[in-house]
Every structure is written in C-alpha cells, then in structure tokens.
Tab-separated table of C-alpha atoms in Angstrom:
chain	number	residue	atom	x	y	z
D	624	UNK	CA	-31.213	-230.513	146.180
D	625	UNK	CA	-33.975	-228.222	147.382
D	626	UNK	CA	-33.845	-227.142	151.023
D	627	UNK	CA	-37.346	-226.237	152.244
D	628	UNK	CA	-37.392	-224.191	155.418
D	629	UNK	CA	-39.680	-222.023	157.548
D	630	UNK	CA	-38.194	-219.370	159.809
D	631	UNK	CA	-40.472	-220.301	162.724
D	632	UNK	CA	-39.220	-223.910	162.659
D	633	UNK	CA	-36.762	-224.877	165.368
D	634	UNK	CA	-35.215	-227.886	163.624
D	635	UNK	CA	-34.732	-225.767	160.495
D	636	UNK	CA	-32.135	-223.804	162.475
D	637	UNK	CA	-29.452	-226.539	162.685
D	638	UNK	CA	-30.329	-227.629	159.145
D	639	UNK	CA	-29.821	-224.094	157.786
D	640	UNK	CA	-26.505	-223.759	159.591
D	641	UNK	CA	-25.225	-227.125	158.306
D	642	UNK	CA	-26.580	-227.494	154.790
D	643	UNK	CA	-24.052	-225.417	152.805
D	644	UNK	CA	-21.014	-227.102	154.325
D	645	UNK	CA	-22.323	-230.643	153.914
D	646	UNK	CA	-23.669	-230.076	150.404
D	647	UNK	CA	-20.447	-228.473	149.230
D	648	UNK	CA	-18.408	-231.399	150.557
D	649	UNK	CA	-20.624	-233.761	148.532
D	650	UNK	CA	-20.640	-231.626	145.393
D	651	UNK	CA	-24.382	-231.006	145.657
D	652	UNK	CA	-25.970	-227.669	144.729
D	653	UNK	CA	-28.543	-226.342	147.193
D	654	UNK	CA	-31.592	-224.313	146.235
D	655	UNK	CA	-32.915	-222.415	149.270
D	656	UNK	CA	-36.713	-222.592	149.318
D	657	UNK	CA	-38.488	-220.640	152.049
D	658	UNK	CA	-42.150	-221.548	152.535
D	659	UNK	CA	-44.852	-221.077	155.153
D	660	UNK	CA	-46.079	-223.764	157.528
D	661	UNK	CA	-49.121	-221.717	158.617
D	662	UNK	CA	-51.368	-222.779	155.716
D	663	UNK	CA	-50.184	-226.410	156.005
D	664	UNK	CA	-50.795	-226.613	159.762
D	665	UNK	CA	-54.090	-224.732	159.338
D	666	UNK	CA	-55.311	-227.403	156.914
D	667	UNK	CA	-54.622	-230.005	159.643
D	668	UNK	CA	-56.723	-228.026	162.123
D	669	UNK	CA	-53.760	-226.492	163.985
D	670	UNK	CA	-53.670	-222.755	164.592
D	671	UNK	CA	-50.387	-222.891	166.495
D	672	UNK	CA	-47.149	-224.884	166.451
D	673	UNK	CA	-47.741	-228.560	167.319
D	674	UNK	CA	-45.001	-228.055	169.925
D	675	UNK	CA	-47.322	-225.606	171.702
D	676	UNK	CA	-50.488	-227.640	171.097
D	677	UNK	CA	-48.790	-230.770	172.522
D	678	UNK	CA	-46.658	-229.411	175.400
D	679	UNK	CA	-45.104	-232.794	176.266
D	680	UNK	CA	-43.751	-232.970	172.724
D	681	UNK	CA	-42.682	-229.330	172.949
D	682	UNK	CA	-40.736	-229.909	176.136
D	683	UNK	CA	-38.920	-232.816	174.497
D	684	UNK	CA	-38.211	-230.781	171.348
D	685	UNK	CA	-36.423	-227.990	173.256
D	686	UNK	CA	-34.245	-230.500	175.085
D	687	UNK	CA	-33.537	-232.380	171.852
D	688	UNK	CA	-32.637	-229.121	170.091
D	689	UNK	CA	-30.318	-228.283	172.963
D	690	UNK	CA	-28.503	-231.599	172.519
D	691	UNK	CA	-28.288	-231.152	168.729
D	692	UNK	CA	-26.876	-227.640	169.021
D	693	UNK	CA	-24.359	-228.723	171.666
D	694	UNK	CA	-23.227	-231.524	169.381
D	695	UNK	CA	-22.958	-229.214	166.359
D	696	UNK	CA	-21.394	-226.419	168.436
D	697	UNK	CA	-24.225	-224.054	167.460
D	698	UNK	CA	-25.234	-221.284	169.863
D	699	UNK	CA	-28.742	-221.653	171.314
D	700	UNK	CA	-30.478	-219.457	173.858
D	701	UNK	CA	-33.499	-220.872	175.681
D	702	UNK	CA	-36.240	-220.052	176.338
D	703	UNK	CA	-36.655	-218.289	173.005
D	704	UNK	CA	-38.002	-214.716	172.897
D	705	UNK	CA	-41.263	-216.186	171.679
D	706	UNK	CA	-42.268	-219.318	169.806
D	707	UNK	CA	-43.163	-219.580	167.061
D	708	UNK	CA	-42.038	-216.269	165.598
D	709	UNK	CA	-43.605	-214.810	162.472
D	710	UNK	CA	-41.144	-215.357	159.629
D	711	UNK	CA	-43.199	-214.061	156.693
D	712	UNK	CA	-41.164	-210.875	156.153
D	713	UNK	CA	-37.901	-212.787	156.410
D	714	UNK	CA	-39.158	-215.417	153.951
D	715	UNK	CA	-40.018	-212.733	151.394
D	716	UNK	CA	-36.554	-211.201	151.810
D	717	UNK	CA	-34.916	-214.609	151.400
D	718	UNK	CA	-36.529	-214.841	147.957
D	719	UNK	CA	-35.271	-211.367	147.010
D	720	UNK	CA	-31.711	-212.288	147.956
D	721	UNK	CA	-31.466	-214.874	145.190
D	722	UNK	CA	-30.698	-212.306	142.501
D	723	UNK	CA	-27.635	-210.944	144.306
D	724	UNK	CA	-26.667	-214.237	145.910
D	725	UNK	CA	-27.074	-213.396	149.588
D	726	UNK	CA	-29.980	-215.688	150.447
D	727	UNK	CA	-27.912	-218.288	152.316
D	728	UNK	CA	-26.089	-215.708	154.453
D	729	UNK	CA	-29.338	-213.875	155.182
D	730	UNK	CA	-31.119	-217.071	156.206
D	731	UNK	CA	-28.343	-218.047	158.597
D	732	UNK	CA	-28.432	-214.534	160.047
D	733	UNK	CA	-32.185	-214.712	160.669
D	734	UNK	CA	-32.001	-218.142	162.321
D	735	UNK	CA	-29.162	-216.956	164.531
D	736	UNK	CA	-31.166	-213.847	165.502
D	737	UNK	CA	-34.157	-216.032	166.397
D	738	UNK	CA	-32.591	-218.957	168.219
D	739	UNK	CA	-29.222	-217.708	169.450
D	740	UNK	CA	-29.844	-213.988	170.064
D	741	UNK	CA	-33.487	-213.832	171.186
D	742	UNK	CA	-34.308	-211.130	168.656
D	743	UNK	CA	-37.666	-210.441	167.045
D	744	UNK	CA	-37.345	-211.558	163.426
D	745	UNK	CA	-40.670	-209.937	162.497
D	746	UNK	CA	-39.163	-206.560	163.439
D	747	UNK	CA	-38.007	-204.438	160.488
D	748	UNK	CA	-34.995	-203.172	162.460
D	749	UNK	CA	-33.774	-206.721	163.153
D	750	UNK	CA	-34.027	-207.608	159.469
D	751	UNK	CA	-32.332	-204.371	158.370
D	752	UNK	CA	-29.425	-205.056	160.726
D	753	UNK	CA	-28.975	-208.530	159.278
D	754	UNK	CA	-29.133	-207.181	155.714
D	755	UNK	CA	-26.519	-204.518	156.516
D	756	UNK	CA	-24.251	-207.103	158.111
D	757	UNK	CA	-24.199	-209.276	154.980
D	758	UNK	CA	-23.661	-206.276	152.708
D	759	UNK	CA	-27.188	-206.082	151.278
D	760	UNK	CA	-29.115	-202.809	151.000
D	761	UNK	CA	-32.350	-202.786	153.066
D	762	UNK	CA	-33.635	-199.759	151.105
D	763	UNK	CA	-33.616	-201.853	147.945
D	764	UNK	CA	-34.394	-205.282	149.430
D	765	UNK	CA	-37.380	-204.393	151.626
D	766	UNK	CA	-39.453	-202.727	148.879
D	767	UNK	CA	-38.588	-205.596	146.529
D	768	UNK	CA	-39.768	-208.054	149.186
D	769	UNK	CA	-43.111	-206.305	149.523
D	770	UNK	CA	-44.139	-206.184	145.878
D	771	UNK	CA	-47.315	-208.112	145.036
D	772	UNK	CA	-45.229	-210.266	142.685
D	773	UNK	CA	-42.835	-211.316	145.434
D	774	UNK	CA	-45.655	-211.998	147.916
D	775	UNK	CA	-47.316	-214.141	145.274
D	776	UNK	CA	-44.038	-215.960	144.695
D	777	UNK	CA	-43.915	-217.009	148.341
D	778	UNK	CA	-47.530	-218.207	148.180
D	779	UNK	CA	-46.731	-220.236	145.057
D	780	UNK	CA	-43.664	-221.708	146.719
D	781	UNK	CA	-45.847	-222.847	149.654
D	782	UNK	CA	-48.321	-224.353	147.169
D	783	UNK	CA	-45.445	-226.227	145.541
D	784	UNK	CA	-44.330	-227.519	148.949
D	785	UNK	CA	-47.841	-228.866	149.585
D	786	UNK	CA	-47.933	-230.436	146.120
D	787	UNK	CA	-44.653	-232.178	146.862
D	788	UNK	CA	-46.127	-233.757	150.019
D	789	UNK	CA	-44.243	-231.486	152.427
D	790	UNK	CA	-45.912	-231.273	155.844
D	791	UNK	CA	-43.132	-229.908	158.085
D	792	UNK	CA	-39.775	-228.173	158.135
D	793	UNK	CA	-37.023	-228.575	157.371
D	794	UNK	CA	-37.632	-230.761	154.343
D	795	UNK	CA	-35.350	-231.689	151.486
D	796	UNK	CA	-36.243	-232.821	147.989
D	797	UNK	CA	-34.029	-234.448	145.407
D	798	UNK	CA	-36.094	-235.134	142.313
D	799	UNK	CA	-39.346	-236.614	143.641
D	800	UNK	CA	-37.723	-237.959	146.777
D	801	UNK	CA	-38.754	-236.231	150.008
D	802	UNK	CA	-36.808	-236.147	153.263
D	803	UNK	CA	-38.158	-234.544	156.427
D	804	UNK	CA	-36.202	-233.215	159.371
D	805	UNK	CA	-32.724	-232.040	160.246
D	806	UNK	CA	-31.991	-235.724	160.928
D	807	UNK	CA	-32.400	-236.494	157.239
D	808	UNK	CA	-30.042	-233.824	155.890
D	809	UNK	CA	-27.115	-236.205	155.397
D	810	UNK	CA	-29.333	-238.819	153.735
D	811	UNK	CA	-30.890	-236.238	151.408
D	812	UNK	CA	-27.479	-234.983	150.331
D	813	UNK	CA	-26.283	-238.523	149.734
D	814	UNK	CA	-29.404	-239.187	147.675
D	815	UNK	CA	-28.870	-236.024	145.621
D	816	UNK	CA	-25.187	-236.789	145.126
D	817	UNK	CA	-25.790	-240.308	143.820
D	818	UNK	CA	-28.993	-239.705	141.835
D	819	UNK	CA	-28.815	-238.592	138.235
D	820	UNK	CA	-30.707	-235.417	139.175
D	821	UNK	CA	-27.580	-233.751	140.477
D	822	UNK	CA	-25.275	-234.747	137.659
D	823	UNK	CA	-24.625	-232.430	134.765
D	824	UNK	CA	-26.497	-233.656	131.697
M	759	UNK	CA	-30.787	-247.964	178.969
M	760	UNK	CA	-34.518	-248.498	178.782
M	761	UNK	CA	-35.983	-249.223	175.361
M	762	UNK	CA	-39.657	-248.212	175.254
M	763	UNK	CA	-41.609	-249.716	172.407
M	764	UNK	CA	-45.164	-250.317	171.202
M	765	UNK	CA	-45.879	-253.170	168.809
M	766	UNK	CA	-48.124	-251.013	166.612
M	767	UNK	CA	-45.304	-248.521	166.030
M	768	UNK	CA	-43.575	-248.666	162.676
M	769	UNK	CA	-40.338	-246.948	163.660
M	770	UNK	CA	-40.080	-249.266	166.677
M	771	UNK	CA	-39.471	-252.093	164.191
M	772	UNK	CA	-35.984	-251.023	163.016
M	773	UNK	CA	-35.155	-249.920	166.571
M	774	UNK	CA	-36.091	-253.333	167.987
M	775	UNK	CA	-34.028	-255.119	165.350
M	776	UNK	CA	-30.953	-252.925	165.943
M	777	UNK	CA	-30.887	-252.203	169.665
M	778	UNK	CA	-29.263	-255.397	170.995
M	779	UNK	CA	-26.368	-255.309	168.545
M	780	UNK	CA	-25.591	-251.621	169.039
M	781	UNK	CA	-25.978	-251.722	172.821
M	782	UNK	CA	-23.785	-254.790	173.153
M	783	UNK	CA	-21.051	-253.139	171.088
M	784	UNK	CA	-21.154	-250.144	173.447
M	785	UNK	CA	-21.299	-252.243	176.616
M	786	UNK	CA	-24.770	-250.924	177.497
M	787	UNK	CA	-27.441	-253.123	179.088
M	788	UNK	CA	-30.916	-252.814	177.570
M	789	UNK	CA	-34.135	-253.143	179.515
M	790	UNK	CA	-37.034	-253.908	177.141
M	791	UNK	CA	-40.076	-251.906	178.160
M	792	UNK	CA	-43.285	-252.510	176.214
M	793	UNK	CA	-45.991	-249.895	176.732
M	794	UNK	CA	-49.204	-248.781	175.046
M	795	UNK	CA	-49.566	-245.661	172.912
M	796	UNK	CA	-53.382	-245.861	172.901
M	797	UNK	CA	-53.896	-244.050	176.225
M	798	UNK	CA	-51.218	-241.465	175.321
M	799	UNK	CA	-52.682	-240.699	171.896
M	800	UNK	CA	-56.189	-240.745	173.377
M	801	UNK	CA	-55.217	-238.020	175.851
M	802	UNK	CA	-54.144	-235.898	172.840
M	803	UNK	CA	-57.543	-236.396	171.232
M	804	UNK	CA	-56.387	-239.037	168.728
M	805	UNK	CA	-58.331	-242.275	168.404
M	806	UNK	CA	-56.091	-243.627	165.632
M	807	UNK	CA	-52.447	-243.485	164.604
M	808	UNK	CA	-51.387	-239.935	163.656
M	809	UNK	CA	-50.118	-241.520	160.421
M	810	UNK	CA	-53.730	-242.367	159.582
M	811	UNK	CA	-55.164	-239.097	160.900
M	812	UNK	CA	-52.649	-237.100	158.805
M	813	UNK	CA	-52.364	-239.106	155.562
M	814	UNK	CA	-49.665	-236.870	154.035
M	815	UNK	CA	-47.457	-237.647	157.011
M	816	UNK	CA	-48.437	-241.316	156.775
M	817	UNK	CA	-47.460	-241.520	153.122
M	818	UNK	CA	-44.080	-240.018	153.940
M	819	UNK	CA	-43.580	-242.376	156.905
M	820	UNK	CA	-44.033	-245.532	154.784
M	821	UNK	CA	-41.508	-244.289	152.225
M	822	UNK	CA	-39.097	-243.245	154.969
M	823	UNK	CA	-39.452	-246.640	156.657
M	824	UNK	CA	-38.775	-248.297	153.307
M	825	UNK	CA	-35.516	-246.328	152.966
M	826	UNK	CA	-34.499	-247.122	156.552
M	827	UNK	CA	-35.138	-250.836	156.141
M	828	UNK	CA	-33.277	-250.920	152.818
M	829	UNK	CA	-30.311	-249.224	154.461
M	830	UNK	CA	-30.373	-251.604	157.445
M	831	UNK	CA	-31.052	-254.634	155.223
M	832	UNK	CA	-34.259	-255.372	157.141
M	833	UNK	CA	-37.139	-257.095	155.345
M	834	UNK	CA	-40.257	-254.932	154.940
M	835	UNK	CA	-43.496	-255.792	153.185
M	836	UNK	CA	-45.812	-252.955	152.205
M	837	UNK	CA	-48.644	-252.246	152.409
M	838	UNK	CA	-48.916	-253.866	155.840
M	839	UNK	CA	-51.747	-256.295	156.613
M	840	UNK	CA	-53.359	-253.510	158.600
M	841	UNK	CA	-52.109	-250.455	160.426
M	842	UNK	CA	-51.935	-249.998	163.289
M	843	UNK	CA	-52.219	-253.532	164.613
M	844	UNK	CA	-53.326	-254.256	168.168
M	845	UNK	CA	-50.226	-255.209	170.143
M	846	UNK	CA	-51.718	-255.560	173.631
M	847	UNK	CA	-51.439	-259.364	173.811
M	848	UNK	CA	-47.895	-259.283	172.492
M	849	UNK	CA	-46.932	-256.559	174.992
M	850	UNK	CA	-48.236	-258.673	177.890
M	851	UNK	CA	-46.267	-261.668	176.622
M	852	UNK	CA	-43.119	-259.554	176.300
M	853	UNK	CA	-43.362	-258.825	180.018
M	854	UNK	CA	-43.759	-262.531	180.823
M	855	UNK	CA	-40.635	-263.390	178.843
M	856	UNK	CA	-38.374	-261.490	181.214
M	857	UNK	CA	-38.256	-264.285	183.771
M	858	UNK	CA	-36.909	-266.839	181.266
M	859	UNK	CA	-34.948	-264.338	179.198
M	860	UNK	CA	-36.744	-264.604	175.875
M	861	UNK	CA	-38.267	-261.115	175.710
M	862	UNK	CA	-35.819	-259.726	173.127
M	863	UNK	CA	-36.185	-262.691	170.771
M	864	UNK	CA	-39.965	-262.652	171.141
M	865	UNK	CA	-40.145	-258.911	170.422
M	866	UNK	CA	-38.062	-259.240	167.264
M	867	UNK	CA	-40.287	-262.141	166.184
M	868	UNK	CA	-43.462	-260.086	166.646
M	869	UNK	CA	-42.088	-257.088	164.740
M	870	UNK	CA	-40.966	-259.338	161.914
M	871	UNK	CA	-44.423	-260.961	161.803
M	872	UNK	CA	-46.075	-257.547	161.626
M	873	UNK	CA	-43.858	-255.633	159.212
M	874	UNK	CA	-42.069	-258.285	157.172
M	875	UNK	CA	-44.566	-261.147	157.052
M	876	UNK	CA	-47.962	-259.408	157.041
M	877	UNK	CA	-49.239	-261.540	159.894
M	878	UNK	CA	-51.890	-260.620	162.448
M	879	UNK	CA	-50.044	-260.088	165.716
M	880	UNK	CA	-53.312	-259.923	167.681
M	881	UNK	CA	-53.990	-263.527	166.627
M	882	UNK	CA	-53.245	-266.171	169.284
M	883	UNK	CA	-51.947	-268.593	166.631
M	884	UNK	CA	-49.401	-266.064	165.345
M	885	UNK	CA	-48.121	-265.433	168.860
M	886	UNK	CA	-48.001	-269.177	169.676
M	887	UNK	CA	-45.936	-269.818	166.545
M	888	UNK	CA	-43.450	-267.141	167.547
M	889	UNK	CA	-43.234	-268.498	171.093
M	890	UNK	CA	-42.612	-272.028	169.796
M	891	UNK	CA	-39.930	-270.788	167.423
M	892	UNK	CA	-37.931	-269.162	170.226
M	893	UNK	CA	-38.314	-272.200	172.470
M	894	UNK	CA	-40.911	-270.741	174.852
M	895	UNK	CA	-44.023	-272.657	175.918
M	896	UNK	CA	-47.286	-270.952	174.879
M	897	UNK	CA	-49.264	-273.098	177.348
M	898	UNK	CA	-47.316	-271.512	180.188
M	899	UNK	CA	-46.695	-268.050	178.726
M	900	UNK	CA	-50.218	-267.182	177.554
M	901	UNK	CA	-51.971	-267.831	180.911
M	902	UNK	CA	-49.191	-265.946	182.679
M	903	UNK	CA	-49.696	-263.022	180.285
M	904	UNK	CA	-53.406	-262.877	181.048
M	905	UNK	CA	-53.271	-262.774	184.845
M	906	UNK	CA	-54.712	-259.607	186.401
M	907	UNK	CA	-51.274	-258.942	187.894
M	908	UNK	CA	-49.565	-258.988	184.497
M	909	UNK	CA	-52.244	-256.830	182.868
M	910	UNK	CA	-51.813	-254.351	185.717
M	911	UNK	CA	-48.058	-254.413	185.183
M	912	UNK	CA	-48.465	-253.290	181.574
M	913	UNK	CA	-50.814	-250.491	182.673
M	914	UNK	CA	-48.284	-249.369	185.275
M	915	UNK	CA	-45.504	-249.459	182.695
M	916	UNK	CA	-47.579	-247.181	180.438
M	917	UNK	CA	-48.167	-244.854	183.402
M	918	UNK	CA	-44.427	-244.757	183.990
M	919	UNK	CA	-43.835	-243.925	180.316
M	920	UNK	CA	-46.247	-240.986	180.605
M	921	UNK	CA	-44.580	-239.841	183.834
M	922	UNK	CA	-41.231	-239.872	182.027
M	923	UNK	CA	-42.568	-237.547	179.321
M	924	UNK	CA	-42.808	-240.253	176.665
M	925	UNK	CA	-45.261	-239.368	173.875
M	926	UNK	CA	-44.278	-241.720	171.057
M	927	UNK	CA	-42.373	-244.877	170.188
M	928	UNK	CA	-39.693	-245.943	170.103
M	929	UNK	CA	-38.262	-243.976	172.993
M	930	UNK	CA	-35.108	-244.522	175.001
M	931	UNK	CA	-34.310	-243.355	178.513
M	932	UNK	CA	-30.938	-243.232	180.220
M	933	UNK	CA	-31.409	-241.837	183.714
M	934	UNK	CA	-33.749	-238.868	183.266
M	935	UNK	CA	-32.645	-238.264	179.679
M	936	UNK	CA	-35.261	-239.018	177.030
M	937	UNK	CA	-34.645	-239.804	173.370
M	938	UNK	CA	-37.434	-240.279	170.861
M	939	UNK	CA	-37.310	-242.150	167.595
M	940	UNK	CA	-35.281	-244.833	165.851
M	941	UNK	CA	-33.045	-241.939	164.709
M	942	UNK	CA	-31.981	-241.342	168.307
M	943	UNK	CA	-30.957	-244.927	169.130
M	944	UNK	CA	-27.244	-244.325	168.575
M	945	UNK	CA	-27.304	-241.098	170.582
M	946	UNK	CA	-29.191	-242.745	173.456
M	947	UNK	CA	-26.688	-245.596	173.608
M	948	UNK	CA	-23.801	-243.158	173.557
M	949	UNK	CA	-25.461	-241.203	176.368
M	950	UNK	CA	-25.987	-244.374	178.411
M	951	UNK	CA	-22.431	-245.558	177.783
M	952	UNK	CA	-20.841	-242.306	178.919
M	953	UNK	CA	-23.201	-241.430	181.783
M	954	UNK	CA	-22.526	-242.741	185.260
M	955	UNK	CA	-25.896	-244.541	185.180
M	956	UNK	CA	-24.529	-247.427	183.206
M	957	UNK	CA	-21.287	-247.848	185.102
M	958	UNK	CA	-21.007	-250.402	187.869
M	959	UNK	CA	-20.972	-248.611	191.226
C-alpha cells in the first residue's frame, strides 16, 4: 500500500503515527510517498490551505483533530506555531531516507515537531535535530536532499499523485484503488491485505 | 442528538439509512433536522456542489460512496439521475412529518428514491408516492409543507445550522459538539450517549 502524505496536512499527522502499526498487524507493506499539495491546490484556484480559506471548516477541523488525537492518545498542541507550514525540505529528506531505511521514523519525527511541539519544520536546525535523534547524519542527508535529481524526484512524485486522482492528504492507494483521509486508513489496509496486489506472486 | 441532513447530499444517504438503528442501540434519541446547503455554499462562492466544481474530488466521492454502500449493503445506482437534485420540497415535507411521526420513514424513502432508484425528488408525483407508501396523506401534507410558516421554519433551521458552525452534510450535534460526515455518525452517537445532554434530568 502506498501512503501519500504532505507535511503541512493536519490529518496526515494521525495517519503517519498509525500507519506502520496497523499495516504490520495486517501483513501489509507500506511505501511512504511524500508529495506536495501546493501545486494541486493551486490548480483549484487556492493559494492557501482550504482550512484557512474557509474558516468555518478550519475551526471544525482543529476540533475534530483534537478529538482524533485524544482518542488515539497522540500529543497535540493547539494553536499550531503556524498553519500550514512549509514541508518541502522535509519531503525531500523523507525521500533520501529510503536508502538507509529511516524514512518512517523521520516522518513521524517531523509530524510530532509540527503538531505536538510547535516547532518550525522549515527550519534546518529542527530537521537536523530530528535526523540526529533517529541516528541519521544531517551532513550527508541534507546535501543529498538538495540535489537537482532529488528535487526532481519529489516533483515527479507529485505528478504521479495527480495522475492517480489524489486531491488531498493523507491518501492511500492499493493498486488503482484510492482512499482519502485518515478515516480511510483501516479500509485501505484491509483492501491491500485482501487484494492480490499485496500477495507475493 | 440532532441529525442535520440535506437531500442533495450524497453522504447523507448512508447516514440517513443508518442513524435510527445505531442511535436506538445506544439509547440515543435522534432529532431529524433538514436544512439547505445552497445558502451555505453560496456564501463560500459556490453555486454548485463542490463535487461538480472539483471533478477530481467528485470522481473520488462516487467511488467512495459505492464502497460505503457495498459495505453497508445499501442499494446504490450510479450515475445518479442528476446531481445535485433539488431537495427543497422534500425538506419542507420532512418538517411536516414531525407532528404525525413519519419524518424518518419519509426521509429514508426520499434518499432511496434519489440514490437507489434514480427518481426525481423535486417531482410532486415522486414525493406523493413516497408519502402514500409510508401511510401519510399527500393532500394534507403538501399544503402544510407549502404554508409561509413552514417555509420560514426551514429557513430558520438553515440559519440555526449556520449558527452552529455547520458547513456540510450530514452533520450531527450533541450539545455544542459538532460532527461532520457519515464517517462521524458512530462517534457522534457515542458522544451523545455518554454526555449528560442525553440523560434524563
């Protein structure tokens, strides 16, 4: 199953914190796929988060997130430092982490910094601290994140998200089947577990 | 618990078909509250359903609804006759049904006509057939629905929805707590069942 997330996305936070545990219990392998919502929202005429453009919806979202985090026993600190935060640097690093296998731990660290610790995830120092904590080397990871090839990889991943019909985060894909929202995580995993896509061939 | 619905709303269909059973099992009383999304969407600059304005989201919604209905064993016929349908007449009738206690059966009949039978729910004949089927008298109900007082009641109910921070359908309120979406039905019922609001005083 592919887990599509954007670091600025609030509902991606509980999804990112839950996905490994639930997928493992179901025997489903997760591919972590950072992408950017900016180009997708821009194409719809939005230059900001819809939760800022439609404040009534935004107010509801924060309360809903509060209930979800309470239920999942996830720390949440509101109001956030700022919303949405710029997650481009973190997304590029998440791609780099694949080679050494620290992407999942890094992603959870960034979401925790954003939504539970009110830290600036666009700040190099914040990202370096997270990398250190998970045993990754910022002096190797940061330059690797900023190569033209890696930047292009993130752009291509966003293009693939658009091609798959993704319009928000988090999203999950299992084969051609698309699921949107933290609410659909369980259903997506069930779909992946019972579809032939996830079985060894 | 108050169940806020709009007849044009797709996700209100599974919610309307499930709410009585789930609420009864939890010992929660449901108040059926039709309202209109038109004025709410209009205030956001939308003159159509967001599922039509953003076709990528619309395409996903129909597939998601298909999965939900399959899971709940609810009939669904796609593509619908038209979307969104005008549910103003049906909403006025739903208010009239309160006095004789047929609102819930009427509402389920209208949703079934719209999403499972591809019927025109703005058509007087469709509504009369539903009323007959549930044992209500169209010759009494329709004039009562069209009185200035009843029309005003629906407007006031929509104003109350806006005042409560409602921005979409279905929504559920238990005291001041708001839940949005068919996905939140279980959580709303649980909230209502455990909050003091629903206990006899």
